[in-house]
């Protein structure tokens, strides 16, 4: 199985300040079609997860542009340029390259300082 | 409006069975690969099973293979998960999801709680 490792476990951020979450995979996520199927999900308190980013850096419809994804092969990053109160929640990376054996990172909890 | 509505969760004793259902609306269910994903009480997420749009092939996590069966009824826009020989470690919220690796949305239901305990 592909193991996804996120860091940090939690992040306390001042409103308006940036935040960065790291995700590392135990195997390359570069697929034979040239795409890298790395996704980021946000789960707000009491809600189901919601996808923010697909294929490393593509924002889903309606996702604010303060969210950005980057990385390649085994190392990926989700950045929030200016944290807002509505960004509180847990963020998960998920690889889809080795579909159907989807695997998730352990999650990073973002809170406001 | 897209909706995925799970049902069928509850409290069951170890060794027991449950059948989860997911009613889909607002998107082309019959063209969609669907998954079951679970979330443990400690909040970790784990893929459980997937089924292609036609109903075959199906795929399972090693942790549930031989005990769980995924199926679908495209005429009823419904997804199912038959869970047998349940164990305490199967306790989780089970989400029905529409799979997507592209710009098409990756939809999630609201989840249904399964508790395995005596």
PDB file of C-alpha atoms in Angstrom:
ATOM      1  CA  UNK A   1       0.000   0.000   0.000  1.00  0.00           C
ATOM      2  CA  UNK A   2       1.055   3.578  -0.618  1.00  0.00           C
ATOM      3  CA  UNK A   3       1.520   5.322   2.718  1.00  0.00           C
ATOM      4  CA  UNK A   4       0.711   9.027   2.872  1.00  0.00           C
ATOM      5  CA  UNK A   5       2.422  10.968   5.667  1.00  0.00           C
ATOM      6  CA  UNK A   6       1.270  14.471   6.568  1.00  0.00           C
ATOM      7  CA  UNK A   7       2.937  17.079   8.703  1.00  0.00           C
ATOM      8  CA  UNK A   8       2.408  18.840  10.961  1.00  0.00           C
ATOM      9  CA  UNK A   9      -0.368  17.084  12.887  1.00  0.00           C
ATOM     10  CA  UNK A  10      -1.785  20.441  13.857  1.00  0.00           C
ATOM     11  CA  UNK A  11      -1.275  24.077  13.002  1.00  0.00           C
ATOM     12  CA  UNK A  12      -2.287  27.159  14.959  1.00  0.00           C
ATOM     13  CA  UNK A  13      -2.376  30.196  12.683  1.00  0.00           C
ATOM     14  CA  UNK A  14      -3.130  33.889  13.189  1.00  0.00           C
ATOM     15  CA  UNK A  15      -5.926  35.198  10.976  1.00  0.00           C
ATOM     16  CA  UNK A  16      -4.500  36.614   7.770  1.00  0.00           C
ATOM     17  CA  UNK A  17      -1.249  34.707   8.064  1.00  0.00           C
ATOM     18  CA  UNK A  18      -0.145  31.895   5.736  1.00  0.00           C
ATOM     19  CA  UNK A  19      -0.264  28.179   6.474  1.00  0.00           C
ATOM     20  CA  UNK A  20       1.499  25.266   4.846  1.00  0.00           C
ATOM     21  CA  UNK A  21       0.831  21.528   5.069  1.00  0.00           C
ATOM     22  CA  UNK A  22       3.183  18.839   3.802  1.00  0.00           C
ATOM     23  CA  UNK A  23       2.248  15.435   2.408  1.00  0.00           C
ATOM     24  CA  UNK A  24       4.725  12.715   1.454  1.00  0.00           C
ATOM     25  CA  UNK A  25       3.978   9.432  -0.281  1.00  0.00           C
ATOM     26  CA  UNK A  26       5.935   6.205   0.130  1.00  0.00           C
ATOM     27  CA  UNK A  27       5.853   5.641  -3.639  1.00  0.00           C
ATOM     28  CA  UNK A  28       5.876   7.870  -6.692  1.00  0.00           C
ATOM     29  CA  UNK A  29       2.464   9.277  -7.552  1.00  0.00           C
ATOM     30  CA  UNK A  30       3.402   9.923 -11.186  1.00  0.00           C
ATOM     31  CA  UNK A  31       1.069   7.814 -13.304  1.00  0.00           C
ATOM     32  CA  UNK A  32       1.900   6.339 -16.690  1.00  0.00           C
ATOM     33  CA  UNK A  33      -0.345   8.909 -18.391  1.00  0.00           C
ATOM     34  CA  UNK A  34       1.914  11.710 -17.153  1.00  0.00           C
ATOM     35  CA  UNK A  35      -0.512  12.924 -14.487  1.00  0.00           C
ATOM     36  CA  UNK A  36       0.010  12.919 -10.731  1.00  0.00           C
ATOM     37  CA  UNK A  37      -3.207  12.101  -8.913  1.00  0.00           C
ATOM     38  CA  UNK A  38      -2.752  13.858  -5.614  1.00  0.00           C
ATOM     39  CA  UNK A  39      -5.804  15.451  -4.005  1.00  0.00           C
ATOM     40  CA  UNK A  40      -6.405  17.662  -0.991  1.00  0.00           C
ATOM     41  CA  UNK A  41      -9.596  17.583   1.073  1.00  0.00           C
ATOM     42  CA  UNK A  42     -10.906  19.915   3.745  1.00  0.00           C
ATOM     43  CA  UNK A  43     -13.194  18.702   6.524  1.00  0.00           C
ATOM     44  CA  UNK A  44     -14.794  21.456   8.541  1.00  0.00           C
ATOM     45  CA  UNK A  45     -16.125  20.586  12.022  1.00  0.00           C
ATOM     46  CA  UNK A  46     -19.275  18.522  11.775  1.00  0.00           C
ATOM     47  CA  UNK A  47     -19.137  18.280   7.980  1.00  0.00           C
ATOM     48  CA  UNK A  48     -18.159  15.701   5.382  1.00  0.00           C
ATOM     49  CA  UNK A  49     -14.864  16.143   3.573  1.00  0.00           C
ATOM     50  CA  UNK A  50     -14.799  18.407   0.529  1.00  0.00           C
ATOM     51  CA  UNK A  51     -12.178  18.235  -2.194  1.00  0.00           C
ATOM     52  CA  UNK A  52     -10.153  21.438  -2.684  1.00  0.00           C
ATOM     53  CA  UNK A  53      -7.389  20.392  -5.062  1.00  0.00           C
ATOM     54  CA  UNK A  54      -7.010  17.614  -7.648  1.00  0.00           C
ATOM     55  CA  UNK A  55      -3.980  16.550  -9.690  1.00  0.00           C
ATOM     56  CA  UNK A  56      -1.585  18.376  -7.346  1.00  0.00           C
ATOM     57  CA  UNK A  57      -2.487  21.955  -8.165  1.00  0.00           C
ATOM     58  CA  UNK A  58      -5.944  22.264  -9.734  1.00  0.00           C
ATOM     59  CA  UNK A  59      -8.561  23.978  -7.591  1.00  0.00           C
ATOM     60  CA  UNK A  60     -12.079  22.587  -7.567  1.00  0.00           C
ATOM     61  CA  UNK A  61     -14.891  24.884  -8.598  1.00  0.00           C
ATOM     62  CA  UNK A  62     -15.727  27.404  -5.886  1.00  0.00           C
ATOM     63  CA  UNK A  63     -12.485  26.964  -3.960  1.00  0.00           C
ATOM     64  CA  UNK A  64     -10.954  30.331  -3.017  1.00  0.00           C
ATOM     65  CA  UNK A  65      -7.688  31.182  -4.728  1.00  0.00           C
ATOM     66  CA  UNK A  66      -5.945  31.532  -1.370  1.00  0.00           C
ATOM     67  CA  UNK A  67      -5.650  27.726  -1.516  1.00  0.00           C
ATOM     68  CA  UNK A  68      -2.869  26.379  -3.697  1.00  0.00           C
ATOM     69  CA  UNK A  69      -1.240  23.009  -4.195  1.00  0.00           C
ATOM     70  CA  UNK A  70       2.221  22.164  -5.423  1.00  0.00           C
ATOM     71  CA  UNK A  71       4.754  19.356  -5.547  1.00  0.00           C
ATOM     72  CA  UNK A  72       5.706  16.324  -7.561  1.00  0.00           C
ATOM     73  CA  UNK A  73       6.531  12.631  -7.400  1.00  0.00           C
ATOM     74  CA  UNK A  74       6.467  12.014  -3.620  1.00  0.00           C
ATOM     75  CA  UNK A  75       6.440  15.468  -1.990  1.00  0.00           C
ATOM     76  CA  UNK A  76       3.437  17.759  -1.982  1.00  0.00           C
ATOM     77  CA  UNK A  77       2.290  20.929  -0.238  1.00  0.00           C
ATOM     78  CA  UNK A  78      -1.005  22.663   0.394  1.00  0.00           C
ATOM     79  CA  UNK A  79      -0.714  26.368   1.106  1.00  0.00           C
ATOM     80  CA  UNK A  80      -3.262  28.816   2.411  1.00  0.00           C
ATOM     81  CA  UNK A  81      -1.995  32.294   1.598  1.00  0.00           C
ATOM     82  CA  UNK A  82      -4.065  34.124   4.226  1.00  0.00           C
ATOM     83  CA  UNK A  83      -5.971  32.004   6.717  1.00  0.00           C
ATOM     84  CA  UNK A  84      -9.589  32.967   7.349  1.00  0.00           C
ATOM     85  CA  UNK A  85     -11.893  31.794  10.137  1.00  0.00           C
ATOM     86  CA  UNK A  86     -13.799  29.496   7.746  1.00  0.00           C
ATOM     87  CA  UNK A  87     -10.587  27.557   7.032  1.00  0.00           C
ATOM     88  CA  UNK A  88     -10.659  25.905  10.454  1.00  0.00           C
ATOM     89  CA  UNK A  89     -10.841  22.142  10.104  1.00  0.00           C
ATOM     90  CA  UNK A  90      -8.807  19.103   9.194  1.00  0.00           C
ATOM     91  CA  UNK A  91      -6.997  18.788   5.879  1.00  0.00           C
ATOM     92  CA  UNK A  92      -6.212  15.462   4.245  1.00  0.00           C
ATOM     93  CA  UNK A  93      -4.134  14.517   1.237  1.00  0.00           C
ATOM     94  CA  UNK A  94      -5.221  11.494  -0.787  1.00  0.00           C
ATOM     95  CA  UNK A  95      -3.493   9.672  -3.613  1.00  0.00           C
ATOM     96  CA  UNK A  96      -5.536   8.360  -6.540  1.00  0.00           C
ATOM     97  CA  UNK A  97      -2.620   7.258  -8.704  1.00  0.00           C
ATOM     98  CA  UNK A  98      -2.790   3.717  -7.407  1.00  0.00           C
ATOM     99  CA  UNK A  99      -6.576   3.559  -7.879  1.00  0.00           C
ATOM    100  CA  UNK A 100      -8.661   1.858  -6.690  1.00  0.00           C
ATOM    101  CA  UNK A 101      -6.432   1.493  -3.650  1.00  0.00           C
ATOM    102  CA  UNK A 102      -6.939   5.082  -2.538  1.00  0.00           C
ATOM    103  CA  UNK A 103      -4.964   6.106   0.531  1.00  0.00           C
ATOM    104  CA  UNK A 104      -5.271   9.146   2.748  1.00  0.00           C
ATOM    105  CA  UNK A 105      -2.837  11.053   4.886  1.00  0.00           C
ATOM    106  CA  UNK A 106      -3.485  11.155   8.620  1.00  0.00           C
ATOM    107  CA  UNK A 107      -4.785  14.711   8.539  1.00  0.00           C
ATOM    108  CA  UNK A 108      -3.618  18.136   9.698  1.00  0.00           C
ATOM    109  CA  UNK A 109      -5.808  20.122  12.046  1.00  0.00           C
ATOM    110  CA  UNK A 110      -5.846  23.866  11.376  1.00  0.00           C
ATOM    111  CA  UNK A 111      -7.020  26.187  14.117  1.00  0.00           C
ATOM    112  CA  UNK A 112      -6.941  29.909  14.702  1.00  0.00           C
ATOM    113  CA  UNK A 113      -4.452  31.247  17.223  1.00  0.00           C
TER     114      UNK A 113
ATOM    115  CA  UNK B   1     -28.581  19.775  -6.361  1.00  0.00           C
ATOM    116  CA  UNK B   2     -26.270  16.816  -5.868  1.00  0.00           C
ATOM    117  CA  UNK B   3     -27.179  14.504  -3.001  1.00  0.00           C
ATOM    118  CA  UNK B   4     -25.689  11.307  -1.646  1.00  0.00           C
ATOM    119  CA  UNK B   5     -27.761  10.065   1.270  1.00  0.00           C
ATOM    120  CA  UNK B   6     -26.499   7.088   3.244  1.00  0.00           C
ATOM    121  CA  UNK B   7     -28.662   4.951   5.494  1.00  0.00           C
ATOM    122  CA  UNK B   8     -28.569   1.612   7.268  1.00  0.00           C
ATOM    123  CA  UNK B   9     -25.987   2.270   9.958  1.00  0.00           C
ATOM    124  CA  UNK B  10     -26.511   1.383  13.587  1.00  0.00           C
ATOM    125  CA  UNK B  11     -25.349  -0.698  16.525  1.00  0.00           C
ATOM    126  CA  UNK B  12     -24.542  -4.340  15.823  1.00  0.00           C
ATOM    127  CA  UNK B  13     -22.827  -7.073  17.824  1.00  0.00           C
ATOM    128  CA  UNK B  14     -19.507  -8.526  16.728  1.00  0.00           C
ATOM    129  CA  UNK B  15     -20.097 -11.156  14.062  1.00  0.00           C
ATOM    130  CA  UNK B  16     -23.295  -9.485  12.950  1.00  0.00           C
ATOM    131  CA  UNK B  17     -24.319  -7.975   9.615  1.00  0.00           C
ATOM    132  CA  UNK B  18     -25.542  -4.655   8.265  1.00  0.00           C
ATOM    133  CA  UNK B  19     -26.487  -3.413   4.824  1.00  0.00           C
ATOM    134  CA  UNK B  20     -25.704   0.206   4.019  1.00  0.00           C
ATOM    135  CA  UNK B  21     -27.507   2.066   1.240  1.00  0.00           C
ATOM    136  CA  UNK B  22     -26.702   5.274  -0.569  1.00  0.00           C
ATOM    137  CA  UNK B  23     -29.313   7.130  -2.617  1.00  0.00           C
ATOM    138  CA  UNK B  24     -27.810   9.360  -5.281  1.00  0.00           C
ATOM    139  CA  UNK B  25     -29.365  12.277  -7.143  1.00  0.00           C
ATOM    140  CA  UNK B  26     -28.350  15.353  -9.090  1.00  0.00           C
ATOM    141  CA  UNK B  27     -25.635  13.775 -11.235  1.00  0.00           C
ATOM    142  CA  UNK B  28     -25.231  10.919 -13.690  1.00  0.00           C
ATOM    143  CA  UNK B  29     -25.003   8.020 -11.240  1.00  0.00           C
ATOM    144  CA  UNK B  30     -24.965   5.334 -13.915  1.00  0.00           C
ATOM    145  CA  UNK B  31     -21.831   6.885 -15.461  1.00  0.00           C
ATOM    146  CA  UNK B  32     -19.997   7.206 -12.146  1.00  0.00           C
ATOM    147  CA  UNK B  33     -17.518   5.021 -10.328  1.00  0.00           C
ATOM    148  CA  UNK B  34     -18.541   4.933  -6.677  1.00  0.00           C
ATOM    149  CA  UNK B  35     -16.641   4.268  -3.456  1.00  0.00           C
ATOM    150  CA  UNK B  36     -17.270   3.582   0.190  1.00  0.00           C
ATOM    151  CA  UNK B  37     -14.840   5.397   2.480  1.00  0.00           C
ATOM    152  CA  UNK B  38     -14.906   5.148   6.264  1.00  0.00           C
ATOM    153  CA  UNK B  39     -13.792   7.504   8.995  1.00  0.00           C
ATOM    154  CA  UNK B  40     -12.742   6.085  12.333  1.00  0.00           C
ATOM    155  CA  UNK B  41     -13.606   7.698  15.676  1.00  0.00           C
ATOM    156  CA  UNK B  42     -10.059   9.090  15.816  1.00  0.00           C
ATOM    157  CA  UNK B  43     -10.865  10.830  12.490  1.00  0.00           C
ATOM    158  CA  UNK B  44      -8.610   8.912  10.093  1.00  0.00           C
ATOM    159  CA  UNK B  45     -10.048   8.191   6.622  1.00  0.00           C
ATOM    160  CA  UNK B  46      -9.793   4.788   4.937  1.00  0.00           C
ATOM    161  CA  UNK B  47     -10.907   3.563   1.530  1.00  0.00           C
ATOM    162  CA  UNK B  48     -13.149   0.504   1.819  1.00  0.00           C
ATOM    163  CA  UNK B  49     -14.424  -0.483  -1.607  1.00  0.00           C
ATOM    164  CA  UNK B  50     -15.048   0.722  -5.167  1.00  0.00           C
ATOM    165  CA  UNK B  51     -17.391  -0.264  -7.975  1.00  0.00           C
ATOM    166  CA  UNK B  52     -17.255   0.802 -11.599  1.00  0.00           C
ATOM    167  CA  UNK B  53     -20.209   2.344 -13.392  1.00  0.00           C
ATOM    168  CA  UNK B  54     -21.426  -0.946 -14.858  1.00  0.00           C
ATOM    169  CA  UNK B  55     -21.164  -2.818 -11.555  1.00  0.00           C
ATOM    170  CA  UNK B  56     -18.111  -4.848 -12.451  1.00  0.00           C
ATOM    171  CA  UNK B  57     -15.307  -5.030 -11.558  1.00  0.00           C
ATOM    172  CA  UNK B  58     -15.384  -4.364  -7.842  1.00  0.00           C
ATOM    173  CA  UNK B  59     -12.482  -3.761  -5.480  1.00  0.00           C
ATOM    174  CA  UNK B  60     -11.953  -4.129  -1.741  1.00  0.00           C
ATOM    175  CA  UNK B  61      -9.499  -3.161   0.930  1.00  0.00           C
ATOM    176  CA  UNK B  62      -7.653  -6.195   2.301  1.00  0.00           C
ATOM    177  CA  UNK B  63      -9.222  -5.413   5.679  1.00  0.00           C
ATOM    178  CA  UNK B  64     -12.754  -6.081   4.415  1.00  0.00           C
ATOM    179  CA  UNK B  65     -12.257  -8.498   1.490  1.00  0.00           C
ATOM    180  CA  UNK B  66     -14.360 -11.601   1.938  1.00  0.00           C
ATOM    181  CA  UNK B  67     -16.617  -9.915   4.509  1.00  0.00           C
ATOM    182  CA  UNK B  68     -18.045  -6.885   2.646  1.00  0.00           C
ATOM    183  CA  UNK B  69     -19.804  -6.785  -0.731  1.00  0.00           C
ATOM    184  CA  UNK B  70     -20.355  -3.633  -2.763  1.00  0.00           C
ATOM    185  CA  UNK B  71     -23.147  -3.460  -5.319  1.00  0.00           C
ATOM    186  CA  UNK B  72     -25.280  -0.942  -7.170  1.00  0.00           C
ATOM    187  CA  UNK B  73     -28.635  -0.584  -8.890  1.00  0.00           C
ATOM    188  CA  UNK B  74     -28.333   2.000 -11.642  1.00  0.00           C
ATOM    189  CA  UNK B  75     -32.089   1.928 -12.262  1.00  0.00           C
ATOM    190  CA  UNK B  76     -32.616   3.056  -8.668  1.00  0.00           C
ATOM    191  CA  UNK B  77     -29.560   5.359  -8.500  1.00  0.00           C
ATOM    192  CA  UNK B  78     -28.449   3.422  -5.451  1.00  0.00           C
ATOM    193  CA  UNK B  79     -25.216   2.061  -4.019  1.00  0.00           C
ATOM    194  CA  UNK B  80     -25.006  -0.640  -1.363  1.00  0.00           C
ATOM    195  CA  UNK B  81     -22.512  -2.172   1.038  1.00  0.00           C
ATOM    196  CA  UNK B  82     -23.340  -5.535   2.595  1.00  0.00           C
ATOM    197  CA  UNK B  83     -21.202  -5.959   5.686  1.00  0.00           C
ATOM    198  CA  UNK B  84     -20.905  -9.401   7.285  1.00  0.00           C
ATOM    199  CA  UNK B  85     -18.790 -10.799  10.126  1.00  0.00           C
ATOM    200  CA  UNK B  86     -18.441  -7.328  11.584  1.00  0.00           C
ATOM    201  CA  UNK B  87     -15.637  -6.593  14.022  1.00  0.00           C
ATOM    202  CA  UNK B  88     -15.097  -3.876  16.611  1.00  0.00           C
ATOM    203  CA  UNK B  89     -12.471  -2.330  14.348  1.00  0.00           C
ATOM    204  CA  UNK B  90     -15.126  -1.757  11.660  1.00  0.00           C
ATOM    205  CA  UNK B  91     -16.694   0.898  13.902  1.00  0.00           C
ATOM    206  CA  UNK B  92     -16.682   4.093  11.841  1.00  0.00           C
ATOM    207  CA  UNK B  93     -18.745   6.573   9.882  1.00  0.00           C
ATOM    208  CA  UNK B  94     -19.224   5.166   6.386  1.00  0.00           C
ATOM    209  CA  UNK B  95     -19.339   7.634   3.500  1.00  0.00           C
ATOM    210  CA  UNK B  96     -20.623   7.026   0.006  1.00  0.00           C
ATOM    211  CA  UNK B  97     -18.533   8.960  -2.519  1.00  0.00           C
ATOM    212  CA  UNK B  98     -18.560   9.629  -6.256  1.00  0.00           C
ATOM    213  CA  UNK B  99     -15.043   9.030  -7.465  1.00  0.00           C
ATOM    214  CA  UNK B 100     -13.259  11.591  -9.596  1.00  0.00           C
ATOM    215  CA  UNK B 101      -9.648  12.183 -10.524  1.00  0.00           C
ATOM    216  CA  UNK B 102     -10.499  15.084 -12.832  1.00  0.00           C
ATOM    217  CA  UNK B 103     -12.341  18.396 -12.681  1.00  0.00           C
ATOM    218  CA  UNK B 104     -15.610  16.518 -12.146  1.00  0.00           C
ATOM    219  CA  UNK B 105     -16.489  16.920  -8.459  1.00  0.00           C
ATOM    220  CA  UNK B 106     -15.614  14.220  -5.905  1.00  0.00           C
ATOM    221  CA  UNK B 107     -18.908  14.080  -4.027  1.00  0.00           C
ATOM    222  CA  UNK B 108     -19.373  12.852  -0.443  1.00  0.00           C
ATOM    223  CA  UNK B 109     -22.509  11.914   1.422  1.00  0.00           C
ATOM    224  CA  UNK B 110     -23.143  12.919   5.022  1.00  0.00           C
ATOM    225  CA  UNK B 111     -22.139   9.488   6.308  1.00  0.00           C
ATOM    226  CA  UNK B 112     -23.810   6.808   8.401  1.00  0.00           C
ATOM    227  CA  UNK B 113     -22.402   5.582  11.709  1.00  0.00           C
ATOM    228  CA  UNK B 114     -21.722   1.903  12.207  1.00  0.00           C
ATOM    229  CA  UNK B 115     -20.935   0.788  15.746  1.00  0.00           C
ATOM    230  CA  UNK B 116     -19.831  -2.785  16.391  1.00  0.00           C
ATOM    231  CA  UNK B 117     -20.050  -3.584  20.077  1.00  0.00           C
ATOM    232  CA  UNK B 118     -21.509  -6.120  22.453  1.00  0.00           C
TER     233      UNK B 118
END
